[in-house]
Coordinates of C-alpha atoms and ligand atoms in Angstrom, one line a residue:
X1 CA 27.7 14.9 16.7
X2 CA 30.8 16.7 17.9
X3 CA 30.1 19.8 20.0
X4 CA 32.4 22.0 17.8
X5 CA 30.5 21.0 14.7
X6 CA 27.2 21.8 16.4
X7 CA 28.6 25.2 17.6
X8 CA 29.6 26.0 14.0
X9 CA 26.1 25.1 12.7
X10 CA 24.4 27.2 15.4
X11 CA 26.7 30.1 14.6
X12 CA 25.1 30.2 11.1
X13 CA 22.1 31.7 12.7
X14 CA 22.2 35.5 12.4
X15 CA 19.2 36.0 14.7
X16 CA 17.2 37.8 11.9
X17 CA 13.9 36.2 13.0
X18 CA 12.6 35.5 9.5
X19 CA 11.8 32.0 10.6
X20 CA 9.5 33.0 13.5
X21 CA 6.3 33.5 11.6
X22 CA 6.8 30.1 9.9
X23 CA 7.2 28.3 13.2
X24 CA 3.9 26.6 14.3
X25 CA 4.9 26.6 18.0
X26 CA 5.7 30.3 17.8
X27 CA 2.4 30.9 16.1
X28 CA 0.7 29.0 19.0
X29 CA 2.4 30.7 22.0
X30 CA 4.3 33.7 20.7
X31 CA 7.2 32.8 23.0
X32 CA 10.8 33.4 21.8
X33 CA 12.0 30.2 23.5
X34 CA 9.5 28.2 21.5
X35 CA 10.8 29.7 18.2
X36 CA 13.7 28.3 16.1
X37 CA 15.9 31.3 17.1
X38 CA 15.2 30.8 20.8
X39 CA 15.9 27.0 20.5
X40 CA 19.2 27.7 18.7
X41 CA 20.1 30.2 21.4
X42 CA 19.3 27.6 24.1
X43 CA 21.3 25.0 22.4
X44 CA 24.3 27.3 22.2
X45 CA 24.0 28.0 25.9
X46 CA 24.0 24.3 26.7
X47 CA 27.0 23.7 24.5
X48 CA 28.8 26.5 26.4
X49 CA 28.2 24.6 29.6
X50 CA 24.8 25.7 30.9
X51 CA 22.7 23.0 32.6
X52 CA 19.8 21.8 30.6
X53 CA 16.9 22.2 33.0
X54 CA 13.6 20.4 32.7
X55 CA 12.0 23.7 31.6
X56 CA 14.7 24.2 29.0
X57 CA 14.3 20.6 27.7
X58 CA 10.6 21.2 27.3
X59 CA 11.3 23.9 24.6
X60 CA 13.2 21.3 22.6
X61 CA 10.5 18.7 23.2
X62 CA 7.8 21.1 22.0
X63 CA 9.5 21.5 18.7
X64 CA 7.6 19.6 16.0
X65 CA 10.7 19.0 13.9
X66 CA 8.6 20.2 11.0
X67 CA 11.6 22.1 9.4
X68 CA 9.4 25.0 8.3
X69 CA 12.1 27.2 9.8
X70 CA 14.6 25.8 7.3
X71 CA 12.5 26.7 4.3
X72 CA 12.1 30.2 5.8
X73 CA 15.7 30.8 6.8
X74 CA 17.7 33.0 4.4
X75 CA 21.0 31.9 6.0
X76 CA 20.6 28.2 5.4
X77 CA 20.8 27.2 9.0
X78 CA 20.8 23.4 9.2
X79 CA 18.2 23.3 12.0
X80 CA 17.5 19.6 11.4
X81 CA 21.0 18.7 12.6
X82 CA 20.7 21.0 15.6
X83 CA 17.3 19.7 16.8
X84 CA 18.3 16.1 16.3
X85 CA 21.3 16.7 18.6
X86 CA 19.1 18.4 21.1
X87 CA 16.7 15.5 21.0
X88 CA 19.5 13.2 22.0
X89 CA 19.9 15.2 25.2
X90 CA 16.2 15.0 26.0
X91 CA 15.4 11.5 24.7
X92 CA 15.6 9.8 28.1
X93 CA 14.2 12.6 30.3
X94 CA 10.7 13.8 31.2
X95 CA 8.1 12.6 33.6
X96 CA 7.6 8.8 34.2
X97 CA 4.5 9.0 32.1
X98 CA 6.4 10.5 29.2
X99 CA 9.2 7.9 29.5
X100 CA 6.6 5.0 29.6
X101 CA 4.8 6.5 26.5
X102 CA 8.1 6.7 24.6
X103 CA 9.1 3.2 25.6
X104 CA 5.8 1.8 24.3
X105 CA 6.0 3.8 21.1
X106 CA 9.5 2.5 20.3
X107 CA 8.7 -1.0 21.3
X108 CA 5.7 -1.0 18.9
X109 CA 5.9 1.4 16.0
X110 CA 9.1 0.2 14.3
X111 CA 7.8 -3.4 14.3
X112 CA 4.9 -4.0 12.0
X113 CA 4.2 -7.5 13.3
X114 CA 3.8 -6.2 16.9
X115 CA 1.8 -3.2 15.7
X116 CA -0.5 -5.5 13.8
X117 CA -1.0 -7.7 16.8
X118 CA -1.9 -4.6 18.9
X119 CA -4.5 -3.7 16.4
X120 CA -6.4 -6.9 16.8
X121 CA -8.0 -6.1 20.2
X122 CA -8.4 -2.5 19.1
X123 CA -10.6 -3.6 16.2
X124 CA -12.9 -5.4 18.8
X125 CA -13.1 -2.2 20.9
X126 CA -13.9 -0.2 17.7
X127 CA -16.7 -2.6 16.7
X128 CA -18.3 -2.2 20.2
X129 CA -17.7 1.5 20.4
X130 CA -15.7 1.0 23.6
X131 CA -12.7 2.7 22.0
X132 CA -14.4 6.1 22.1
X133 CA -15.6 5.7 25.7
X134 CA -12.1 4.6 26.7
X135 CA -10.5 7.5 24.8
X136 CA -12.4 9.9 27.1
X137 CA -11.1 8.4 30.4
X138 CA -7.6 7.1 29.6
X139 CA -4.5 9.4 30.1
X140 CA -3.9 11.8 27.3
X141 CA -1.4 9.8 25.2
X142 CA -3.4 6.6 25.4
X143 CA -6.7 8.5 24.7
X144 CA -5.1 10.3 21.7
X145 CA -3.8 7.0 20.3
X146 CA -7.3 5.5 20.5
X147 CA -8.8 8.6 18.8
X148 CA -6.2 8.5 16.1
X149 CA -6.2 4.8 15.3
X150 CA -7.7 4.0 11.9
X151 CA -10.9 2.0 11.8
X152 CA -10.2 -1.5 10.7
X153 CA -6.5 -0.9 10.5
X154 CA -4.0 -3.7 10.9
X155 CA -5.3 -6.1 8.3
X156 CA -2.6 -7.7 6.3
X157 CA -2.4 -7.1 2.5
X158 CA 0.4 -9.3 1.3
X159 CA 2.2 -8.0 -1.7
X160 CA 4.3 -10.2 -4.0
X161 CA 8.0 -9.7 -4.0
X162 CA 8.0 -8.6 -7.6
X163 CA 5.2 -6.7 -9.4
X164 CA 6.1 -6.7 -13.2
X165 CA 5.9 -3.6 -15.3
X166 CA 2.9 -3.3 -17.6
X167 CA 4.1 -2.9 -21.2
X168 CA 7.6 -1.8 -21.9
X169 CA 9.9 -1.9 -18.8
X170 CA 11.3 1.6 -18.1
X171 CA 12.9 1.1 -14.7
X172 CA 13.4 -1.4 -11.9
X173 CA 12.5 0.1 -8.5
X174 CA 12.5 -1.0 -4.9
X175 CA 9.5 -0.1 -2.8
X176 CA 9.8 0.7 0.9
X177 CA 6.6 -0.5 2.6
X178 CA 7.1 1.4 5.9
X179 CA 5.9 0.3 9.4
X180 CA 3.0 2.5 10.0
X181 CA 2.1 2.7 6.3
X182 CA 2.0 -1.1 5.9
X183 CA -0.1 -1.7 9.1
X184 CA -2.5 1.2 9.0
X185 CA -2.6 1.9 5.3
X186 CA -1.8 -1.3 3.3
X187 CA -4.0 0.1 0.5
X188 CA -1.5 2.9 0.0
X189 CA 1.3 0.4 -0.7
X190 CA -0.9 -1.6 -3.0
X191 CA -1.8 1.5 -4.9
X192 CA 1.8 2.6 -5.1
X193 CA 2.9 -0.8 -6.6
X194 CA 0.1 -0.7 -9.1
X195 CA 0.8 2.9 -10.2
X196 CA 4.6 2.2 -10.6
X197 CA 3.8 -1.0 -12.6
X198 CA 1.3 0.9 -14.8
X199 CA 4.0 3.5 -15.5
X200 CA 6.4 0.7 -16.7
X201 CA 8.3 -0.2 -13.6
X202 CA 9.3 -3.6 -12.3
X203 CA 8.6 -3.1 -8.6
X204 CA 10.7 -5.1 -6.1
X205 CA 9.3 -5.4 -2.6
X206 CA 11.7 -7.3 -0.4
X207 CA 9.9 -9.3 2.3
X208 CA 12.9 -9.0 4.7
X209 CA 12.8 -5.2 4.8
X210 CA 12.2 -3.7 8.2
X211 CA 11.9 -0.2 9.8
X212 CA 14.0 2.4 8.0
X213 CA 14.6 4.2 11.3
X214 CA 12.9 7.4 10.5
X215 CA 10.9 7.6 13.8
X216 CA 14.1 6.9 15.8
X217 CA 16.2 9.4 13.8
X218 CA 13.7 12.2 14.3
X219 CA 13.4 11.4 18.0
X220 CA 17.1 11.6 19.0
X221 CA 17.6 7.8 19.0
X222 CA 20.5 8.0 16.7
X223 CA 22.1 4.6 17.4
X224 CA 18.8 2.8 17.0
X225 CA 18.2 4.7 13.7
X226 CA 21.6 3.9 12.4
X227 CA 21.0 0.2 13.0
X228 CA 17.6 0.2 11.3
X229 CA 19.0 2.3 8.5
X230 CA 21.9 0.0 7.9
X231 CA 19.8 -3.1 7.5
X232 CA 17.3 -1.4 5.3
X233 CA 20.1 -0.1 3.0
X234 CA 21.6 -3.6 2.9
X235 CA 18.3 -5.2 2.0
X236 CA 17.8 -2.8 -1.0
X237 CA 21.4 -2.9 -2.0
X238 CA 21.0 -6.7 -2.6
X239 CA 17.8 -6.1 -4.6
X240 CA 19.5 -4.7 -7.7
X241 CA 17.2 -1.8 -8.2
X242 CA 17.7 1.6 -10.0
X243 CA 16.1 3.5 -7.2
X244 CA 14.1 2.9 -4.0
X245 CA 10.7 4.6 -4.1
X246 CA 9.2 5.8 -0.8
X247 CA 5.6 6.8 -0.4
X248 CA 5.9 8.1 3.2
X249 CA 7.4 11.5 3.7
X250 CA 9.0 10.8 7.0
X251 CA 10.6 7.6 5.8
X252 CA 11.8 9.3 2.6
X253 CA 13.6 12.0 4.4
X254 CA 15.4 9.5 6.6
X255 CA 16.3 7.2 3.7
X256 CA 17.8 10.2 1.8
X257 CA 20.0 10.9 4.9
X258 CA 21.7 7.5 4.7
X259 CA 24.7 8.5 2.6
X260 CA 25.9 4.9 2.4
X261 CA 23.1 3.8 0.2
X262 CA 24.4 2.7 -3.2
X263 CA 21.0 3.5 -4.9
X264 CA 19.0 6.6 -5.4
X265 CA 16.1 7.3 -3.0
X266 CA 13.0 9.0 -4.5
X267 CA 9.7 10.1 -3.1
X268 CA 6.9 8.5 -5.2
X269 CA 5.8 11.9 -6.7
X270 CA 9.3 13.0 -7.4
X271 CA 10.1 9.7 -9.2
X272 CA 6.9 9.7 -11.3
X273 CA 7.5 13.3 -12.5
X274 CA 11.0 12.4 -13.4
X275 CA 9.9 9.3 -15.2
X276 CA 7.1 11.0 -17.1
X277 CA 3.6 9.5 -17.6
X278 CA 2.8 6.8 -20.1
X279 CA -0.4 5.3 -18.7
X280 CA -3.8 6.8 -19.5
X281 CA -5.5 8.8 -16.8
X282 CA -9.3 8.5 -16.4
X283 CA -11.5 11.3 -15.0
X284 CA -11.9 11.5 -11.2
X285 CA -14.5 14.3 -10.5
X286 CA -13.6 15.6 -7.1
X287 CA -12.6 18.9 -5.4
X288 CA -9.4 18.0 -3.6
X289 CA -6.9 19.8 -1.4
X290 CA -3.3 18.8 -1.2
X291 CA -1.7 18.9 2.3
X292 CA 2.1 19.3 2.3
X293 CA 3.7 16.8 4.7
X294 CA 6.5 18.7 6.5
X295 CA 9.0 16.0 5.7
X296 CA 8.2 16.2 2.1
X297 CA 7.9 20.0 1.6
X298 CA 10.4 21.3 4.1
X299 CA 12.8 18.4 4.6
X300 CA 12.9 17.2 0.9
X301 CA 11.8 20.4 -0.9
X302 CA 9.0 18.6 -2.8
X303 CA 5.8 20.5 -3.3
X304 CA 5.3 20.9 -7.0
X305 CA 5.7 17.3 -8.0
X306 CA 2.6 15.9 -6.2
X307 CA 0.5 18.9 -7.4
X308 CA 1.5 18.5 -11.0
X309 CA 0.6 14.8 -10.9
X310 CA -2.8 15.6 -9.3
X311 CA -3.5 18.4 -11.8
X312 CA -3.0 15.9 -14.6
X313 CA -5.9 13.8 -13.4
X314 CA -8.9 14.8 -15.6
X315 CA -11.8 16.4 -13.7
X316 CA -9.9 16.6 -10.4
X317 CA -10.0 20.2 -9.2
X318 CA -7.1 21.0 -6.9
X319 CA -7.6 23.7 -4.4
X320 CA -4.9 25.2 -2.1
X321 CA -5.2 25.2 1.7
X322 CA -4.7 28.5 3.4
X323 CA -1.9 27.2 5.5
X324 CA -0.6 24.3 3.3
X325 CA 2.9 24.5 4.5
X326 CA 2.1 24.6 8.2
X327 CA 2.4 21.4 10.2
X328 CA -0.9 19.6 11.0
X329 CA 0.5 18.6 14.4
X330 CA 1.2 15.0 13.6
X331 CA 5.0 15.3 13.4
X332 CA 5.9 11.6 13.8
X333 CA 4.8 10.8 17.4
X334 CA 4.4 14.4 18.5
X335 CA 0.6 14.1 18.7
X336 CA 1.1 11.3 21.3
X337 CA 3.8 13.1 23.3
X338 CA 2.4 16.7 23.1
X339 CA -1.3 16.0 22.6
X340 CA -2.6 19.4 23.4
X341 CA -0.4 21.5 21.0
X342 CA -1.0 18.8 18.4
X343 CA -4.7 19.0 18.8
X344 CA -4.7 22.8 18.4
X345 CA -2.6 22.6 15.2
X346 CA -4.9 19.7 14.0
X347 CA -7.9 21.8 14.6
X348 CA -6.5 24.8 12.6
X349 CA -5.7 22.4 9.8
X350 CA -9.2 21.1 9.8
X351 CA -10.6 24.7 9.7
X352 CA -8.4 25.3 6.6
X353 CA -9.7 22.1 5.0
X354 CA -13.3 23.0 5.6
X355 CA -12.8 26.6 4.4
X356 CA -11.2 25.3 1.2
X357 CA -14.4 23.6 0.1
X358 CA -12.6 20.4 -0.7
X359 CA -14.2 17.0 -0.2
X360 CA -10.9 15.1 -0.3
X361 CA -7.6 15.9 1.5
X362 CA -4.6 14.3 -0.1
X363 CA -1.4 13.8 1.7
X364 CA 1.8 11.7 1.4
X365 CA 2.4 10.8 5.0
X366 CA 0.4 8.3 7.1
X367 CA 0.8 10.4 10.3
X368 CA -0.7 13.5 8.5
X369 CA -3.6 11.4 7.2
X370 CA -4.4 10.1 10.6
X371 CA -4.1 13.5 12.3
X372 CA -6.2 15.4 9.7
X373 CA -8.9 12.7 9.7
X374 CA -9.1 12.7 13.5
X375 CA -9.1 16.5 13.6
X376 CA -11.9 16.7 11.0
X377 CA -13.9 14.1 13.0
X378 CA -13.7 16.1 16.3
X379 CA -14.2 19.5 14.6
X380 CA -17.0 18.3 12.2
X381 CA -16.8 19.3 8.6
X382 CA -20.0 21.4 8.3
X383 CA -22.2 18.6 7.1
X384 CA -20.0 17.8 4.2
X385 CA -18.1 14.5 4.2
X386 CA -14.4 15.2 3.8
X387 CA -12.3 12.1 3.0
X388 CA -8.6 11.5 3.1
X389 CA -6.3 9.7 0.7
X390 CA -2.7 9.3 -0.3
X391 CA -1.5 10.7 -3.7
X392 CA -0.8 7.1 -4.8
X393 CA -4.5 6.1 -4.2
X394 CA -5.8 9.0 -6.2
X395 CA -3.4 8.2 -9.1
X396 CA -4.3 4.5 -8.9
X397 CA -8.0 5.2 -9.0
X398 CA -7.5 7.4 -12.1
X399 CA -5.3 4.9 -13.9
X400 CA -7.7 2.1 -13.3
X401 CA -10.8 4.2 -14.0
X402 CA -12.4 3.4 -10.7
X403 CA -14.0 5.5 -7.9
X404 CA -11.9 6.3 -4.9
X405 CA -13.7 4.2 -2.4
X406 CA -11.9 4.5 0.9
X407 CA -10.5 7.0 3.2
X408 CA -7.0 6.0 2.4
X409 CA -7.6 2.7 4.2
X410 CA -8.0 5.0 7.1
X411 CA -10.2 6.3 9.8
X412 CA -13.7 5.8 8.4
X413 CA -13.3 3.6 5.4
X414 CA -11.0 0.7 6.4
X415 CA -9.1 -0.7 3.5
X416 CA -12.2 -1.3 1.4
X417 CA -10.9 0.4 -1.7
X418 CA -9.2 -2.8 -2.4
X419 CA -10.6 -6.3 -3.1
X420 CA -7.6 -8.5 -2.4
X421 CA -8.9 -11.6 -4.2
X422 CA -9.7 -9.7 -7.3
X423 CA -6.5 -7.7 -7.4
X424 CA -3.9 -8.7 -10.0
X425 CA -1.1 -7.1 -7.9
X426 CA -1.8 -9.1 -4.8
X427 CA -2.2 -12.2 -6.8
X428 CA 1.2 -11.6 -8.4
X429 CA -0.4 -11.3 -11.9
X430 CA 1.1 -7.8 -12.3
Ligands
SF4_1 S1 11.1 22.6 13.3 FE1 9.1 23.5 13.2 S2 8.4 23.7 15.3 FE2 10.6 23.3 15.4 S3 11.5 25.3 15.5 FE3 11.4 24.8 13.3 S4 9.5 25.6 12.5 FE4 9.4 25.6 14.8
SF4_2 S1 17.3 30.3 12.0 FE1 17.6 31.5 10.1 S2 15.8 32.7 9.9 FE2 15.8 32.0 12.0 S3 16.8 33.6 13.1 FE3 18.4 32.2 12.6 S4 19.2 33.0 10.6 FE4 17.3 34.0 11.0

């Protein structure tokens, strides 16, 4: 982005400090330079010609990109634009370990096939328990990745290219399957397709869709993001859909940023609330807490839609987390690049979950699910089993009148909520 445009955006900041209490890194360290206001000041200095030192760059790197400051800012400062520009400055810097970690992340995560292949040896390590021992001795990023990896993840769940609406057709929607979502949480995509079909949508799931570019966009790799974004937009433009529905908060916020899309982009919860329910909900007796993914609440302004969907599930009691709007520390790949700050935020989130009394944490972002589950595992949940799930899985279980079996296809439960052979959606029977 042009320096003058950036300077103009930075000038919108009137230094009031209202954003400081909302900023997780300011909460952690109480340092002005690790607050939104401090980072905007630093960015202005660099635009005015100051050299960006390694210490300066670390303040940008320590930003989670959670956008809680944007929700808190009364002046409407577009911090997302500013931090994305700053990330472009720092994207290639850092120690050699950080550069290797970033290279590995971006060679793997946007490519589901490669990610799935990497999961195969990991499943063997998990079966033998070696993953936990290795996690303790490997360098921090690798150790964190082993601790975060979902048990039994990486199994393929092949969806048909079209899942027909049940009953009267009310919409034709495209479904973005996502990279991390499709590899680590295939059950979430299956649940999403079933919920949409049950609510009267033809669901189009193009096989040739790839990464939407969210991870790259939020990491300052603008050119890479633009290329991923362009091919995703082109795939869905050809699909002839009314809207593209996204079940991963980070992907949804990136997809909404692609102005060239000739179709609407909707988060799943947003779409379902707009569409209105027709399918019958069955009771799901559980005390559940909803965790706001930052890229849903702060980047897309969606907080009430998932809650209203969940409150409509009979016998589901929804409790609020004390810090529902504060980042859990996942933040894309932040937990791999800044493991110690991420672990502290994860531990605070786990404390809030345990204090809420919930036995189920619901979230709409795969990274948040992995982070919260790993944090609960390392903190312990006071003798009570606390499971994790995606909003789609909860709705799907309620619509089908079945128990919620898995941990969102995640850390403890694999993808066992789903019997592929018996599933009409997988078998293309709608
Ligand atoms: S994006 Fe999050 S971590 Fe970064 S400055 Fe804003 S509130 Fe703080
Ligand atoms: S970013 Fe907004 S809330 Fe924060 S100091 Fe600037 S104007 Fe105030």
